[in-house]
Coordinates of C-alpha atoms in Angstrom, one line a residue:
X1 CA -25.5 -5.9 22.0
X2 CA -22.6 -4.7 24.2
X3 CA -19.7 -3.2 22.5
X4 CA -17.4 -6.2 24.1
X5 CA -19.7 -8.6 21.8
X6 CA -19.0 -6.7 18.6
X7 CA -15.5 -6.4 18.9
X8 CA -15.2 -10.1 19.7
X9 CA -17.3 -10.9 16.4
X10 CA -14.1 -8.4 14.9
X11 CA -11.4 -10.5 16.6
X12 CA -12.8 -13.9 15.2
X13 CA -13.4 -12.3 11.4
X14 CA -9.6 -11.2 11.8
X15 CA -8.3 -14.4 12.8
X16 CA -10.0 -15.9 9.6
X17 CA -8.8 -12.6 7.5
X18 CA -5.3 -13.5 8.6
X19 CA -5.7 -17.2 7.7
X20 CA -6.6 -16.7 4.5
X21 CA -4.1 -14.0 3.5
X22 CA -1.6 -16.4 4.6
X23 CA -2.9 -18.9 2.5
X24 CA -2.8 -16.6 -0.4
X25 CA 0.3 -15.8 0.4
X26 CA 1.6 -19.5 0.1
X27 CA -0.1 -19.5 -3.3
X28 CA 2.1 -16.6 -4.5
X29 CA 5.3 -18.0 -3.4
X30 CA 4.5 -21.1 -5.5
X31 CA 3.6 -18.9 -8.4
X32 CA 7.1 -16.8 -7.8
X33 CA 9.1 -20.4 -8.3
X34 CA 7.0 -20.9 -11.5
X35 CA 8.2 -17.7 -12.6
X36 CA 11.6 -17.9 -11.6
X37 CA 11.8 -21.3 -13.4
X38 CA 10.3 -19.7 -16.6
X39 CA 12.1 -16.7 -16.3
X40 CA 8.7 -14.8 -16.6
X41 CA 8.6 -11.2 -15.0
X42 CA 7.1 -11.0 -11.4
X43 CA 4.5 -7.8 -11.9
X44 CA 2.0 -8.6 -14.4
X45 CA 0.3 -5.5 -14.9
X46 CA -2.8 -7.3 -16.7
X47 CA -3.1 -9.7 -13.8
X48 CA -3.1 -6.8 -11.4
X49 CA -5.8 -5.1 -13.5
X50 CA -7.7 -8.5 -13.4
X51 CA -7.6 -8.8 -9.4
X52 CA -8.8 -5.2 -9.0
X53 CA -11.8 -5.8 -11.5
X54 CA -12.8 -9.0 -9.8
X55 CA -12.6 -7.5 -6.3
X56 CA -14.8 -4.7 -7.3
X57 CA -17.4 -7.0 -8.8
X58 CA -17.6 -9.2 -5.8
X59 CA -17.7 -5.7 -3.4
X60 CA -21.6 -5.5 -1.9
X61 CA -20.7 -2.6 0.3
X62 CA -20.5 -0.9 2.7
X63 CA -16.7 -0.6 1.9
X64 CA -16.2 1.5 -1.1
X65 CA -14.5 0.3 -4.4
X66 CA -11.8 2.8 -3.7
X67 CA -11.1 1.5 -0.1
X68 CA -10.9 -2.3 -1.4
X69 CA -8.5 -1.1 -4.0
X70 CA -6.2 0.4 -1.5
X71 CA -6.6 -3.0 0.6
X72 CA -5.7 -5.2 -2.1
X73 CA -2.9 -2.7 -3.4
X74 CA -1.0 -3.6 -0.2
X75 CA -2.0 -7.3 -0.4
X76 CA -0.5 -7.6 -3.9
X77 CA 2.6 -5.8 -2.9
X78 CA 3.2 -8.1 0.1
X79 CA 2.5 -11.1 -2.5
X80 CA 5.1 -9.6 -5.0
X81 CA 7.8 -9.2 -2.5
X82 CA 7.1 -13.1 -1.6
X83 CA 7.7 -14.0 -5.0
X84 CA 10.9 -12.0 -5.4
X85 CA 12.7 -9.0 -3.9
X86 CA 11.6 -6.5 -6.1
X87 CA 13.7 -3.3 -6.9
X88 CA 11.6 -0.2 -8.5
X89 CA 13.6 2.7 -9.6
X90 CA 12.1 6.1 -9.8
X91 CA 13.0 9.6 -10.4
X92 CA 13.9 11.0 -7.0
X93 CA 14.6 11.8 -4.4
X94 CA 12.4 10.2 -1.8
X95 CA 9.1 11.8 -1.1
X96 CA 9.1 13.3 -4.7
X97 CA 6.0 12.8 -6.8
X98 CA 7.3 10.1 -8.8
X99 CA 8.2 8.2 -5.3
X100 CA 4.5 8.7 -4.7
X101 CA 3.6 7.3 -8.1
X102 CA 5.4 4.4 -7.6
X103 CA 4.0 3.6 -4.3
X104 CA 0.6 3.9 -5.8
X105 CA 1.2 1.2 -8.4
X106 CA 3.6 -1.1 -6.5
X107 CA 2.9 -0.5 -2.9
X108 CA 4.8 -0.1 0.5
X109 CA 6.4 -3.7 0.6
X110 CA 8.8 -3.7 -2.2
X111 CA 12.4 -2.0 -2.4
X112 CA 12.5 1.7 -3.9
X113 CA 15.6 3.0 -5.4
X114 CA 15.6 7.0 -6.0
X115 CA 17.6 8.2 -8.8
X116 CA 18.9 11.8 -9.7
X117 CA 17.8 11.6 -13.5
X118 CA 15.3 9.9 -15.6
X119 CA 18.3 8.6 -17.7
X120 CA 19.5 6.9 -14.6
X121 CA 16.2 5.0 -14.2
X122 CA 16.4 3.6 -17.8
X123 CA 20.0 2.3 -16.6
X124 CA 19.2 0.7 -13.8
X125 CA 16.7 -1.4 -15.2
X126 CA 18.7 -2.0 -18.4
X127 CA 21.5 -3.2 -16.2
X128 CA 19.1 -5.6 -13.9
X129 CA 20.0 -3.2 -10.8
X130 CA 16.2 -2.4 -10.8
X131 CA 13.3 -4.7 -12.0
X132 CA 11.2 -1.7 -12.8
X133 CA 11.3 1.7 -13.4
X134 CA 9.0 4.6 -13.1
X135 CA 9.3 7.9 -14.8
X136 CA 7.2 10.9 -15.6
X137 CA 5.8 11.2 -19.5
X138 CA 3.6 14.4 -19.5
X139 CA 1.8 16.9 -17.2
X140 CA -1.6 18.4 -18.0
X141 CA -0.1 22.1 -17.5
X142 CA 3.6 21.7 -18.3
X143 CA 3.4 19.4 -21.2
X144 CA 5.5 16.7 -22.3
X145 CA 8.6 15.6 -20.4
X146 CA 10.8 15.4 -23.2
X147 CA 14.0 13.8 -21.6
X148 CA 11.5 10.6 -21.3
X149 CA 10.8 10.6 -24.9
X150 CA 14.2 11.2 -26.0
X151 CA 15.1 7.9 -23.9
X152 CA 12.5 5.5 -25.0
X153 CA 13.4 6.4 -28.2
X154 CA 17.3 5.2 -27.9
X155 CA 16.4 2.3 -25.2
X156 CA 15.2 -1.2 -25.6
X157 CA 12.9 -1.1 -22.5
X158 CA 9.3 -1.5 -23.0
X159 CA 6.4 0.4 -21.3
X160 CA 4.3 -2.4 -19.4
X161 CA 1.8 0.0 -17.5
X162 CA 1.2 3.7 -16.7
X163 CA -1.0 5.7 -14.6
X164 CA -2.1 9.1 -13.9
X165 CA -2.0 11.1 -10.5
X166 CA -3.5 14.4 -9.5
X167 CA -0.5 16.5 -8.4
X168 CA -1.5 18.6 -5.4
X169 CA 1.1 21.1 -3.6
X170 CA 0.8 21.6 0.4
X171 CA 2.3 24.2 2.4
X172 CA 4.6 22.7 4.9
X173 CA 6.5 23.9 8.1
X174 CA 6.7 23.5 12.0
X175 CA 6.2 27.3 12.3
X176 CA 2.7 29.0 12.3
X177 CA 1.7 30.6 9.0
X178 CA 1.7 34.1 10.2
X179 CA 5.4 34.2 10.9
X180 CA 6.5 32.4 7.5
X181 CA 9.1 34.7 6.1
X182 CA 10.7 32.3 3.4
X183 CA 9.1 29.8 1.3
X184 CA 11.2 27.0 -0.2
X185 CA 10.3 24.9 -3.7
X186 CA 11.1 23.9 -7.3
X187 CA 10.7 27.0 -9.8
X188 CA 7.8 24.9 -11.4
X189 CA 6.0 24.5 -8.3
X190 CA 6.2 28.5 -7.7
X191 CA 4.6 28.8 -10.8
X192 CA 1.7 26.5 -10.0
X193 CA 1.1 28.2 -6.7
X194 CA 1.7 31.9 -8.0
X195 CA -2.0 33.2 -7.2
X196 CA -2.3 31.5 -3.9
X197 CA 1.2 32.8 -2.7
X198 CA 0.5 36.1 -3.6
X199 CA -2.8 36.2 -1.7
X200 CA -1.8 34.4 1.4
X201 CA 2.1 35.0 1.8
X202 CA 3.0 38.1 -0.4
X203 CA 5.8 39.1 1.6
X204 CA 7.5 35.8 2.0
X205 CA 10.7 35.4 0.0
X206 CA 10.5 32.4 -2.5
X207 CA 13.8 30.5 -2.7
X208 CA 14.1 27.9 -5.5
X209 CA 15.7 24.4 -4.7
X210 CA 16.4 21.6 -6.9
X211 CA 13.2 19.3 -5.5
X212 CA 10.4 19.7 -3.2
X213 CA 12.0 17.0 -1.2
X214 CA 15.2 19.1 -0.7
X215 CA 12.9 22.1 0.3
X216 CA 11.2 19.9 3.0
X217 CA 14.4 19.0 4.2
X218 CA 15.8 22.4 4.6
X219 CA 12.8 23.8 6.4
X220 CA 13.2 21.4 9.0
X221 CA 16.2 23.4 10.2
X222 CA 14.9 26.8 9.8
X223 CA 12.3 28.7 11.8
X224 CA 9.9 31.0 10.3
X225 CA 10.3 28.9 6.9
X226 CA 7.7 26.8 4.9
X227 CA 8.2 24.4 1.9
X228 CA 5.8 23.6 -1.2
X229 CA 5.9 20.0 -1.2
X230 CA 3.8 16.6 -1.2
X231 CA 2.1 15.2 2.0
X232 CA 4.8 12.2 1.6
X233 CA 7.5 14.7 2.3
X234 CA 5.5 16.2 5.6
X235 CA 5.3 12.7 6.9
X236 CA 9.0 11.9 6.0
X237 CA 10.4 14.9 7.7
X238 CA 7.7 15.4 10.3
X239 CA 6.5 18.7 9.1
X240 CA 3.1 19.9 9.9
X241 CA 0.7 20.6 7.0
X242 CA -0.3 24.2 7.1
X243 CA -2.4 24.3 4.2
X244 CA -3.3 21.4 1.5
X245 CA -4.0 21.9 -2.2
X246 CA -2.4 25.3 -2.8
X247 CA -2.1 24.9 -6.6
X248 CA -3.8 27.6 -8.6
X249 CA -5.4 24.9 -11.0
X250 CA -7.2 21.8 -10.0
X251 CA -6.4 19.8 -13.4
X252 CA -2.7 19.4 -12.6
X253 CA -2.3 15.9 -13.5
X254 CA 0.8 14.0 -14.2
X255 CA 1.1 10.8 -16.5
X256 CA 3.7 8.2 -15.3
X257 CA 5.0 5.3 -17.3
X258 CA 6.4 1.8 -15.7
X259 CA 9.1 0.7 -18.0
X260 CA 10.5 -3.0 -18.1
X261 CA 12.4 -5.4 -20.1
X262 CA 8.9 -6.7 -21.3
X263 CA 5.4 -5.2 -21.7
X264 CA 2.1 -6.6 -20.8
X265 CA 0.0 -9.3 -22.2
X266 CA -3.3 -8.5 -23.6
X267 CA -6.3 -7.6 -21.5
X268 CA -9.2 -6.4 -23.9
X269 CA -8.9 -2.9 -22.8
X270 CA -5.0 -1.9 -23.7
X271 CA -3.1 1.0 -24.8
X272 CA -0.3 0.7 -27.4
X273 CA 2.6 3.3 -27.9
X274 CA 4.7 3.5 -30.8
X275 CA 7.3 5.9 -32.3
X276 CA 8.2 6.4 -36.1
X277 CA 10.0 8.7 -38.5
X278 CA 8.9 9.7 -42.0
X279 CA 10.3 10.5 -45.2
X280 CA 10.3 14.2 -46.0
X281 CA 7.8 14.9 -48.5
X282 CA 4.6 16.7 -48.8
X283 CA 1.4 14.5 -46.7
X284 CA 3.9 12.0 -45.4
X285 CA 2.4 12.3 -41.9
X286 CA -1.2 11.9 -43.2
X287 CA -0.3 9.1 -45.2
X288 CA 1.1 7.3 -42.1
X289 CA -2.1 7.7 -40.2
X290 CA -4.2 6.4 -42.7
X291 CA -3.6 2.7 -41.7
X292 CA -5.1 3.8 -38.3
X293 CA -7.9 5.3 -39.9
X294 CA -8.7 2.5 -42.2
X295 CA -8.7 -0.3 -39.4
X296 CA -11.0 1.7 -37.3
X297 CA -7.9 2.4 -34.6
X298 CA -8.7 5.2 -32.1
X299 CA -5.7 7.3 -31.9
X300 CA -5.2 9.0 -28.2
X301 CA -1.9 11.1 -28.7
X302 CA 0.4 12.4 -31.3
X303 CA 3.7 14.2 -30.1
X304 CA 6.7 15.1 -32.2
X305 CA 10.3 15.1 -31.3
X306 CA 13.6 16.1 -33.0
X307 CA 15.5 12.9 -33.7
X308 CA 18.8 14.5 -33.1
X309 CA 20.3 12.6 -35.7
X310 CA 19.9 14.7 -38.5
X311 CA 18.5 18.5 -38.9
X312 CA 14.7 18.8 -39.4
X313 CA 14.2 15.2 -39.0
X314 CA 11.4 14.0 -36.4
X315 CA 9.9 11.3 -34.4
X316 CA 6.5 11.0 -33.9
X317 CA 5.3 9.4 -30.7
X318 CA 1.7 8.0 -31.0
X319 CA -0.5 6.2 -28.8
X320 CA -3.7 4.2 -29.8
X321 CA -6.3 2.0 -28.3
X322 CA -5.6 -1.8 -28.6
X323 CA -2.7 -4.1 -28.3
X324 CA 0.1 -5.2 -30.6
X325 CA -1.2 -8.4 -31.0
X326 CA -4.8 -7.6 -31.8
X327 CA -5.1 -8.4 -35.6
X328 CA -6.1 -5.1 -36.7
X329 CA -3.3 -3.5 -35.0
X330 CA -0.9 -5.9 -36.3
X331 CA -2.3 -5.1 -39.8
X332 CA -2.0 -1.3 -39.3
X333 CA 1.5 -1.7 -37.9
X334 CA 2.6 -4.0 -40.9
X335 CA 1.5 -1.4 -43.4
X336 CA 3.1 1.5 -41.4
X337 CA 6.2 -0.2 -41.4
X338 CA 6.3 -0.4 -45.0
X339 CA 5.8 3.3 -45.2
X340 CA 8.0 5.0 -42.8
X341 CA 11.6 5.3 -42.3
X342 CA 11.7 4.0 -38.9
X343 CA 9.2 2.1 -36.8
X344 CA 9.4 1.2 -33.0
X345 CA 6.8 -0.5 -30.6
X346 CA 7.4 1.1 -27.1
X347 CA 4.9 -1.4 -25.6
X348 CA 1.4 -2.5 -24.9
X349 CA -0.1 -1.9 -21.6
X350 CA -3.6 -2.2 -20.0
X351 CA -5.6 1.2 -20.8

């Protein structure tokens, strides 16, 4: 068959796809009206998961599941923007890794609000200036983001979703590699790329700045300089990518939380996060974990933080499988509440 005939077939299919997408969009507009009337949240992580799962179930190829998920991420992003003009606050600046994570979760069709601090993300969601917030909670190399834990302890916001993302660093510049004399980036990033820099740019001066985005911005105005930053920063500042993936460890993964005024409905595959404080006595922590063991609940994380209210007083953050509405979870939490000084449910969300 001639090439033009194949293209005509694609054109016909594209017309049908656009027609169906607009039919879907009109239904989403009606859903938005219903949510507004009932004062329900626009973003429903359990529904998002259900849509993606259904798309993958229907996929017979040759498109990969990952490709279809990326397409539907943007379709759902456009649908959310039709239901309501969403504002997503994130730990900025623009082109930061948290910005990258937020775009992966919500797509490109919603509005993003960069902030200077994690506490500002919380403030914007609490005040209603943003509908949702995206913050880092832990990194596989550097460990817990303690500021996020502390803010979760004091805030009434809930975790409604989470995602993990591989953090990959790239060398960006508009100068050739052999002429690089200065490299700009964050202190932590230099530590994560130490061996690569020693091998490939041993004589380049390493200059620390507040963010990888700022590093990229500086490099746009300097000759013979490079930045270690994200690919998003390369696009934003029109920099060439000299080398991708220069981090020393391939297991550099950060987990991010999506915070809102409400958490998520049960999906059958959920995770719940709580925090509690215990009475100071021998075996107290062991006793607190007993209700989970007795009800067959799988704990996935335990993290401790000083309460900052009394010397040697600690909060324990615990993640476990299941939703707070599950009968066995309710039973365990009720018993735990009777045993500890303080218990707070931080949210249940799709696992």
